[in-house]
Amino acid sequence: MKETRKIKAVLFDFDGTLVKLNVDFPAMREAVLDLIVSYNVQSDGIGNLFALEMIEAGRELISRLGRNRESEYLAMAYGIVRRFEMEGAKEGVLIEGVKEMLAETKRRGIKAGVVTRNCRDAVGAIFPDIVEYCGAVITREDTERVKPHPDHLRTALRALKTSAPGAIMVGDHPMDIRAGRSIGAFTVGVLTGYSEKEDLVRAGADLVISSAAALVSRFDESGISTTCQ
């Protein structure tokens, strides 16, 4: 039986969902870890964290030294992350069909927003006209707590003047799915990034589709079909 969900807004992850940025995340994490170690702190247990979480863990360790070096450290750490993001953006490309899908979303009166842990300059470098398609672009500079913290998504929804029960979260990583579920949104996993279908399902995705562009085929007159195919 076909099921249709009436929605008011769609939130999208960026890297792996709307674009291919080709960021070398392992090298990024290694560079951040090297920086932390340079402060002569014990970094055991943080090497497997995502880069942004590693930066925060490093800040806490460095703050215990009592030398007021946190600001210096944070500037260098985020400088490392930005460098890798901008390098990735140089060769980044929009995923096929994304602009057409966003245009159709807008035509149907459905609001679109982006929630990304990337910096704003990297987003603009690869998708300079993104604001023509999305009513909210919330980068890490625009929120105190990045996803998977729900505040990141709530910031986007406030900007779009809508609420979670009428929203869909679309992403390529289990983090996106968990973030969407944490606010009560319908969650859609896409297979254009780093995760397999099984990973997204285990994270609790309500639906898994081939790409964000495939949302177009889900549109009907009353909303978006949420029936698994």
PDB file of C-alpha atoms in Angstrom:
ATOM      1  CA  MET A   1       0.000   0.000   0.000  1.00  0.00           C
ATOM      2  CA  LYS A   2       1.342   3.386  -0.993  1.00  0.00           C
ATOM      3  CA  GLU A   3       1.914   5.838   1.849  1.00  0.00           C
ATOM      4  CA  THR A   4       2.338   9.563   1.335  1.00  0.00           C
ATOM      5  CA  ARG A   5       3.812  11.944   3.889  1.00  0.00           C
ATOM      6  CA  LYS A   6       2.800  15.579   3.784  1.00  0.00           C
ATOM      7  CA  ILE A   7       5.927  17.629   4.389  1.00  0.00           C
ATOM      8  CA  LYS A   8       6.800  21.289   4.717  1.00  0.00           C
ATOM      9  CA  ALA A   9      10.606  21.117   4.671  1.00  0.00           C
ATOM     10  CA  VAL A  10      13.514  18.912   3.643  1.00  0.00           C
ATOM     11  CA  LEU A  11      16.889  19.193   5.347  1.00  0.00           C
ATOM     12  CA  PHE A  12      19.902  17.921   3.448  1.00  0.00           C
ATOM     13  CA  ASP A  13      23.392  16.967   4.478  1.00  0.00           C
ATOM     14  CA  PHE A  14      25.952  18.422   2.052  1.00  0.00           C
ATOM     15  CA  ASP A  15      29.053  16.292   1.426  1.00  0.00           C
ATOM     16  CA  GLY A  16      28.058  12.910  -0.003  1.00  0.00           C
ATOM     17  CA  THR A  17      24.403  13.946  -0.274  1.00  0.00           C
ATOM     18  CA  LEU A  18      24.281  16.988  -2.545  1.00  0.00           C
ATOM     19  CA  VAL A  19      27.925  17.125  -3.618  1.00  0.00           C
ATOM     20  CA  LYS A  20      31.117  15.125  -3.878  1.00  0.00           C
ATOM     21  CA  LEU A  21      33.831  17.108  -2.051  1.00  0.00           C
ATOM     22  CA  ASN A  22      36.632  14.518  -1.996  1.00  0.00           C
ATOM     23  CA  VAL A  23      37.889  15.561   1.443  1.00  0.00           C
ATOM     24  CA  ASP A  24      40.739  13.406   2.777  1.00  0.00           C
ATOM     25  CA  PHE A  25      39.201  12.829   6.196  1.00  0.00           C
ATOM     26  CA  PRO A  26      41.846  10.367   7.482  1.00  0.00           C
ATOM     27  CA  ALA A  27      44.620  12.853   6.682  1.00  0.00           C
ATOM     28  CA  MET A  28      42.598  15.652   8.256  1.00  0.00           C
ATOM     29  CA  ARG A  29      42.178  13.714  11.505  1.00  0.00           C
ATOM     30  CA  GLU A  30      45.870  12.794  11.539  1.00  0.00           C
ATOM     31  CA  ALA A  31      46.875  16.448  11.126  1.00  0.00           C
ATOM     32  CA  VAL A  32      44.583  17.533  13.967  1.00  0.00           C
ATOM     33  CA  LEU A  33      45.898  14.756  16.199  1.00  0.00           C
ATOM     34  CA  ASP A  34      49.502  15.779  15.438  1.00  0.00           C
ATOM     35  CA  LEU A  35      48.629  19.311  16.510  1.00  0.00           C
ATOM     36  CA  ILE A  36      47.132  18.098  19.782  1.00  0.00           C
ATOM     37  CA  VAL A  37      50.169  15.941  20.527  1.00  0.00           C
ATOM     38  CA  SER A  38      52.426  18.955  19.912  1.00  0.00           C
ATOM     39  CA  TYR A  39      50.999  20.468  23.114  1.00  0.00           C
ATOM     40  CA  ASN A  40      52.495  17.590  25.108  1.00  0.00           C
ATOM     41  CA  VAL A  41      49.165  16.190  26.275  1.00  0.00           C
ATOM     42  CA  GLN A  42      48.081  12.573  26.466  1.00  0.00           C
ATOM     43  CA  SER A  43      45.889  11.975  23.420  1.00  0.00           C
ATOM     44  CA  ASP A  44      44.940   8.363  24.130  1.00  0.00           C
ATOM     45  CA  GLY A  45      41.371   7.539  23.178  1.00  0.00           C
ATOM     46  CA  ILE A  46      40.674  10.416  20.801  1.00  0.00           C
ATOM     47  CA  GLY A  47      42.409   9.237  17.625  1.00  0.00           C
ATOM     48  CA  ASN A  48      39.272   7.610  16.225  1.00  0.00           C
ATOM     49  CA  LEU A  49      36.988  10.592  16.754  1.00  0.00           C
ATOM     50  CA  PHE A  50      35.647  12.698  13.910  1.00  0.00           C
ATOM     51  CA  ALA A  51      37.807  15.785  13.339  1.00  0.00           C
ATOM     52  CA  LEU A  52      35.475  18.295  14.994  1.00  0.00           C
ATOM     53  CA  GLU A  53      34.964  16.094  18.031  1.00  0.00           C
ATOM     54  CA  MET A  54      38.718  15.521  18.158  1.00  0.00           C
ATOM     55  CA  ILE A  55      39.281  19.279  18.191  1.00  0.00           C
ATOM     56  CA  GLU A  56      36.941  19.695  21.156  1.00  0.00           C
ATOM     57  CA  ALA A  57      38.547  16.786  23.016  1.00  0.00           C
ATOM     58  CA  GLY A  58      41.944  18.381  22.392  1.00  0.00           C
ATOM     59  CA  ARG A  59      40.704  21.722  23.692  1.00  0.00           C
ATOM     60  CA  GLU A  60      39.631  20.099  26.948  1.00  0.00           C
ATOM     61  CA  LEU A  61      43.009  18.410  27.342  1.00  0.00           C
ATOM     62  CA  ILE A  62      44.940  21.583  26.580  1.00  0.00           C
ATOM     63  CA  SER A  63      42.793  23.650  28.946  1.00  0.00           C
ATOM     64  CA  ARG A  64      43.978  21.455  31.814  1.00  0.00           C
ATOM     65  CA  LEU A  65      47.497  22.724  31.264  1.00  0.00           C
ATOM     66  CA  GLY A  66      46.386  26.085  32.611  1.00  0.00           C
ATOM     67  CA  ARG A  67      48.410  28.101  30.125  1.00  0.00           C
ATOM     68  CA  ASN A  68      45.535  29.886  28.350  1.00  0.00           C
ATOM     69  CA  ARG A  69      46.496  28.399  25.002  1.00  0.00           C
ATOM     70  CA  GLU A  70      43.031  27.191  23.962  1.00  0.00           C
ATOM     71  CA  SER A  71      42.350  30.105  21.588  1.00  0.00           C
ATOM     72  CA  GLU A  72      45.670  29.636  19.842  1.00  0.00           C
ATOM     73  CA  TYR A  73      45.044  25.911  19.531  1.00  0.00           C
ATOM     74  CA  LEU A  74      41.491  26.281  18.222  1.00  0.00           C
ATOM     75  CA  ALA A  75      42.570  28.751  15.553  1.00  0.00           C
ATOM     76  CA  MET A  76      45.205  26.342  14.277  1.00  0.00           C
ATOM     77  CA  ALA A  77      42.962  23.280  14.522  1.00  0.00           C
ATOM     78  CA  TYR A  78      40.095  24.840  12.593  1.00  0.00           C
ATOM     79  CA  GLY A  79      42.623  26.199  10.131  1.00  0.00           C
ATOM     80  CA  ILE A  80      43.696  22.623   9.414  1.00  0.00           C
ATOM     81  CA  VAL A  81      40.124  21.482   8.871  1.00  0.00           C
ATOM     82  CA  ARG A  82      39.355  24.435   6.634  1.00  0.00           C
ATOM     83  CA  ARG A  83      42.455  23.764   4.527  1.00  0.00           C
ATOM     84  CA  PHE A  84      41.375  20.189   3.833  1.00  0.00           C
ATOM     85  CA  GLU A  85      37.801  21.255   3.095  1.00  0.00           C
ATOM     86  CA  MET A  86      38.881  23.931   0.626  1.00  0.00           C
ATOM     87  CA  GLU A  87      41.267  21.515  -1.088  1.00  0.00           C
ATOM     88  CA  GLY A  88      38.412  19.022  -1.427  1.00  0.00           C
ATOM     89  CA  ALA A  89      36.098  21.700  -2.796  1.00  0.00           C
ATOM     90  CA  LYS A  90      38.504  22.478  -5.653  1.00  0.00           C
ATOM     91  CA  GLU A  91      37.666  19.160  -7.275  1.00  0.00           C
ATOM     92  CA  GLY A  92      34.154  18.844  -5.882  1.00  0.00           C
ATOM     93  CA  VAL A  93      31.116  18.369  -8.098  1.00  0.00           C
ATOM     94  CA  LEU A  94      27.387  18.520  -7.622  1.00  0.00           C
ATOM     95  CA  ILE A  95      25.757  15.111  -7.683  1.00  0.00           C
ATOM     96  CA  GLU A  96      23.811  14.608 -10.900  1.00  0.00           C
ATOM     97  CA  GLY A  97      20.215  15.773 -10.731  1.00  0.00           C
ATOM     98  CA  VAL A  98      20.544  17.691  -7.460  1.00  0.00           C
ATOM     99  CA  LYS A  99      19.767  21.147  -8.847  1.00  0.00           C
ATOM    100  CA  GLU A 100      16.751  19.823 -10.708  1.00  0.00           C
ATOM    101  CA  MET A 101      15.476  18.109  -7.559  1.00  0.00           C
ATOM    102  CA  LEU A 102      15.941  21.270  -5.471  1.00  0.00           C
ATOM    103  CA  ALA A 103      14.177  23.354  -8.118  1.00  0.00           C
ATOM    104  CA  GLU A 104      11.229  20.955  -8.131  1.00  0.00           C
ATOM    105  CA  THR A 105      11.141  20.965  -4.337  1.00  0.00           C
ATOM    106  CA  LYS A 106      10.920  24.759  -4.384  1.00  0.00           C
ATOM    107  CA  ARG A 107       8.274  24.727  -7.132  1.00  0.00           C
ATOM    108  CA  ARG A 108       6.069  22.538  -4.970  1.00  0.00           C
ATOM    109  CA  GLY A 109       6.293  24.946  -2.072  1.00  0.00           C
ATOM    110  CA  ILE A 110       8.472  22.650   0.049  1.00  0.00           C
ATOM    111  CA  LYS A 111      11.223  24.486   1.920  1.00  0.00           C
ATOM    112  CA  ALA A 112      14.787  23.200   1.604  1.00  0.00           C
ATOM    113  CA  GLY A 113      17.700  23.633   3.972  1.00  0.00           C
ATOM    114  CA  VAL A 114      21.255  22.363   4.344  1.00  0.00           C
ATOM    115  CA  VAL A 115      22.875  21.274   7.603  1.00  0.00           C
ATOM    116  CA  THR A 116      26.594  20.676   7.204  1.00  0.00           C
ATOM    117  CA  ARG A 117      29.656  20.348   9.406  1.00  0.00           C
ATOM    118  CA  ASN A 118      31.700  21.961   6.597  1.00  0.00           C
ATOM    119  CA  CYS A 119      32.750  25.610   6.544  1.00  0.00           C
ATOM    120  CA  ARG A 120      30.663  28.125   4.613  1.00  0.00           C
ATOM    121  CA  ASP A 121      33.461  28.959   2.153  1.00  0.00           C
ATOM    122  CA  ALA A 122      33.729  25.313   1.058  1.00  0.00           C
ATOM    123  CA  VAL A 123      29.989  25.163   0.476  1.00  0.00           C
ATOM    124  CA  GLY A 124      30.087  28.352  -1.576  1.00  0.00           C
ATOM    125  CA  ALA A 125      33.095  27.225  -3.589  1.00  0.00           C
ATOM    126  CA  ILE A 126      31.312  24.223  -4.996  1.00  0.00           C
ATOM    127  CA  PHE A 127      27.697  25.435  -4.972  1.00  0.00           C
ATOM    128  CA  PRO A 128      27.880  29.246  -5.284  1.00  0.00           C
ATOM    129  CA  ASP A 129      24.168  29.708  -6.053  1.00  0.00           C
ATOM    130  CA  ILE A 130      22.934  27.440  -3.263  1.00  0.00           C
ATOM    131  CA  VAL A 131      20.847  30.212  -1.676  1.00  0.00           C
ATOM    132  CA  GLU A 132      18.706  30.298  -4.811  1.00  0.00           C
ATOM    133  CA  TYR A 133      17.602  26.753  -4.009  1.00  0.00           C
ATOM    134  CA  CYS A 134      17.808  26.524  -0.217  1.00  0.00           C
ATOM    135  CA  GLY A 135      16.182  28.855   2.282  1.00  0.00           C
ATOM    136  CA  ALA A 136      18.679  27.973   5.019  1.00  0.00           C
ATOM    137  CA  VAL A 137      22.325  26.895   4.834  1.00  0.00           C
ATOM    138  CA  ILE A 138      23.564  26.142   8.338  1.00  0.00           C
ATOM    139  CA  THR A 139      27.295  25.439   8.426  1.00  0.00           C
ATOM    140  CA  ARG A 140      29.402  24.814  11.510  1.00  0.00           C
ATOM    141  CA  GLU A 141      29.959  28.565  11.802  1.00  0.00           C
ATOM    142  CA  ASP A 142      26.218  29.075  12.198  1.00  0.00           C
ATOM    143  CA  THR A 143      25.540  26.825  15.181  1.00  0.00           C
ATOM    144  CA  GLU A 144      27.150  26.243  18.556  1.00  0.00           C
ATOM    145  CA  ARG A 145      26.569  22.478  18.340  1.00  0.00           C
ATOM    146  CA  VAL A 146      27.000  20.623  15.049  1.00  0.00           C
ATOM    147  CA  LYS A 147      25.156  17.451  14.136  1.00  0.00           C
ATOM    148  CA  PRO A 148      24.621  14.847  15.395  1.00  0.00           C
ATOM    149  CA  HIS A 149      23.491  17.305  18.064  1.00  0.00           C
ATOM    150  CA  PRO A 150      19.835  18.129  17.337  1.00  0.00           C
ATOM    151  CA  ASP A 151      20.453  21.874  17.754  1.00  0.00           C
ATOM    152  CA  HIS A 152      22.051  21.957  14.303  1.00  0.00           C
ATOM    153  CA  LEU A 153      18.863  20.730  12.670  1.00  0.00           C
ATOM    154  CA  ARG A 154      16.631  22.839  14.893  1.00  0.00           C
ATOM    155  CA  THR A 155      18.574  25.945  13.869  1.00  0.00           C
ATOM    156  CA  ALA A 156      17.807  25.167  10.231  1.00  0.00           C
ATOM    157  CA  LEU A 157      14.140  24.518  10.943  1.00  0.00           C
ATOM    158  CA  ARG A 158      13.832  27.814  12.807  1.00  0.00           C
ATOM    159  CA  ALA A 159      15.362  29.597   9.830  1.00  0.00           C
ATOM    160  CA  LEU A 160      12.814  27.871   7.581  1.00  0.00           C
ATOM    161  CA  LYS A 161       9.994  28.694  10.029  1.00  0.00           C
ATOM    162  CA  THR A 162       8.824  25.107  10.262  1.00  0.00           C
ATOM    163  CA  SER A 163       8.936  22.219  12.747  1.00  0.00           C
ATOM    164  CA  ALA A 164      10.287  18.687  12.900  1.00  0.00           C
ATOM    165  CA  PRO A 165       7.000  16.779  12.471  1.00  0.00           C
ATOM    166  CA  GLY A 166       6.671  18.271   8.990  1.00  0.00           C
ATOM    167  CA  ALA A 167      10.318  17.741   8.040  1.00  0.00           C
ATOM    168  CA  ILE A 168      12.499  15.149   6.343  1.00  0.00           C
ATOM    169  CA  MET A 169      16.231  14.732   6.988  1.00  0.00           C
ATOM    170  CA  VAL A 170      18.245  13.405   4.038  1.00  0.00           C
ATOM    171  CA  GLY A 171      21.839  12.233   4.391  1.00  0.00           C
ATOM    172  CA  ASP A 172      24.459   9.705   3.392  1.00  0.00           C
ATOM    173  CA  HIS A 173      25.829   8.917   6.860  1.00  0.00           C
ATOM    174  CA  PRO A 174      24.354   7.209   9.947  1.00  0.00           C
ATOM    175  CA  MET A 175      25.108  10.470  11.790  1.00  0.00           C
ATOM    176  CA  ASP A 176      22.532  12.236   9.603  1.00  0.00           C
ATOM    177  CA  ILE A 177      19.947   9.575  10.301  1.00  0.00           C
ATOM    178  CA  ARG A 178      20.510   9.692  14.044  1.00  0.00           C
ATOM    179  CA  ALA A 179      20.331  13.488  14.016  1.00  0.00           C
ATOM    180  CA  GLY A 180      17.049  13.424  12.122  1.00  0.00           C
ATOM    181  CA  ARG A 181      15.541  10.837  14.426  1.00  0.00           C
ATOM    182  CA  SER A 182      16.616  12.841  17.474  1.00  0.00           C
ATOM    183  CA  ILE A 183      14.244  15.661  16.479  1.00  0.00           C
ATOM    184  CA  GLY A 184      11.432  13.407  15.296  1.00  0.00           C
ATOM    185  CA  ALA A 185      11.881  13.997  11.566  1.00  0.00           C
ATOM    186  CA  PHE A 186      11.312  11.378   8.877  1.00  0.00           C
ATOM    187  CA  THR A 187      14.759  10.170   7.804  1.00  0.00           C
ATOM    188  CA  VAL A 188      15.992   9.286   4.315  1.00  0.00           C
ATOM    189  CA  GLY A 189      19.364   7.680   3.639  1.00  0.00           C
ATOM    190  CA  VAL A 190      21.090   8.070   0.278  1.00  0.00           C
ATOM    191  CA  LEU A 191      23.748   5.844  -1.267  1.00  0.00           C
ATOM    192  CA  THR A 192      25.927   8.516  -2.873  1.00  0.00           C
ATOM    193  CA  GLY A 193      28.358   8.866   0.018  1.00  0.00           C
ATOM    194  CA  TYR A 194      30.352   6.729   2.391  1.00  0.00           C
ATOM    195  CA  SER A 195      27.744   4.368   3.832  1.00  0.00           C
ATOM    196  CA  GLU A 196      26.102   1.147   2.692  1.00  0.00           C
ATOM    197  CA  LYS A 197      22.358   0.619   2.828  1.00  0.00           C
ATOM    198  CA  GLU A 198      22.748  -1.689   5.824  1.00  0.00           C
ATOM    199  CA  ASP A 199      24.575   1.047   7.778  1.00  0.00           C
ATOM    200  CA  LEU A 200      21.755   3.507   7.169  1.00  0.00           C
ATOM    201  CA  VAL A 201      19.075   0.983   8.047  1.00  0.00           C
ATOM    202  CA  ARG A 202      20.843   0.088  11.286  1.00  0.00           C
ATOM    203  CA  ALA A 203      20.954   3.784  12.162  1.00  0.00           C
ATOM    204  CA  GLY A 204      17.166   3.847  11.821  1.00  0.00           C
ATOM    205  CA  ALA A 205      16.557   5.300   8.352  1.00  0.00           C
ATOM    206  CA  ASP A 206      12.849   5.264   7.514  1.00  0.00           C
ATOM    207  CA  LEU A 207      13.703   5.047   3.833  1.00  0.00           C
ATOM    208  CA  VAL A 208      16.846   4.474   1.737  1.00  0.00           C
ATOM    209  CA  ILE A 209      17.044   5.680  -1.876  1.00  0.00           C
ATOM    210  CA  SER A 210      19.776   5.787  -4.493  1.00  0.00           C
ATOM    211  CA  SER A 211      20.429   9.539  -4.296  1.00  0.00           C
ATOM    212  CA  ALA A 212      18.916  12.811  -3.132  1.00  0.00           C
ATOM    213  CA  ALA A 213      17.990  13.478  -6.749  1.00  0.00           C
ATOM    214  CA  ALA A 214      15.693  10.442  -6.571  1.00  0.00           C
ATOM    215  CA  LEU A 215      13.377  12.377  -4.267  1.00  0.00           C
ATOM    216  CA  VAL A 216      11.838  13.800  -7.453  1.00  0.00           C
ATOM    217  CA  SER A 217      10.377  10.408  -8.291  1.00  0.00           C
ATOM    218  CA  ARG A 218       8.768  10.356  -4.846  1.00  0.00           C
ATOM    219  CA  PHE A 219       6.793  13.564  -5.307  1.00  0.00           C
ATOM    220  CA  ASP A 220       3.063  13.378  -5.892  1.00  0.00           C
ATOM    221  CA  GLU A 221       0.263  15.895  -5.591  1.00  0.00           C
ATOM    222  CA  SER A 222      -0.145  15.534  -1.835  1.00  0.00           C
ATOM    223  CA  GLY A 223       3.421  15.119  -0.662  1.00  0.00           C
ATOM    224  CA  ILE A 224       6.247  12.583  -0.893  1.00  0.00           C
ATOM    225  CA  SER A 225       5.792   8.845  -1.124  1.00  0.00           C
ATOM    226  CA  THR A 226       7.533   7.147   1.781  1.00  0.00           C
ATOM    227  CA  THR A 227       6.832   3.573   0.730  1.00  0.00           C
ATOM    228  CA  CYS A 228       9.967   1.413   0.420  1.00  0.00           C
ATOM    229  CA  GLN A 229      10.636   0.085  -3.066  1.00  0.00           C
TER     230      GLN A 229
END
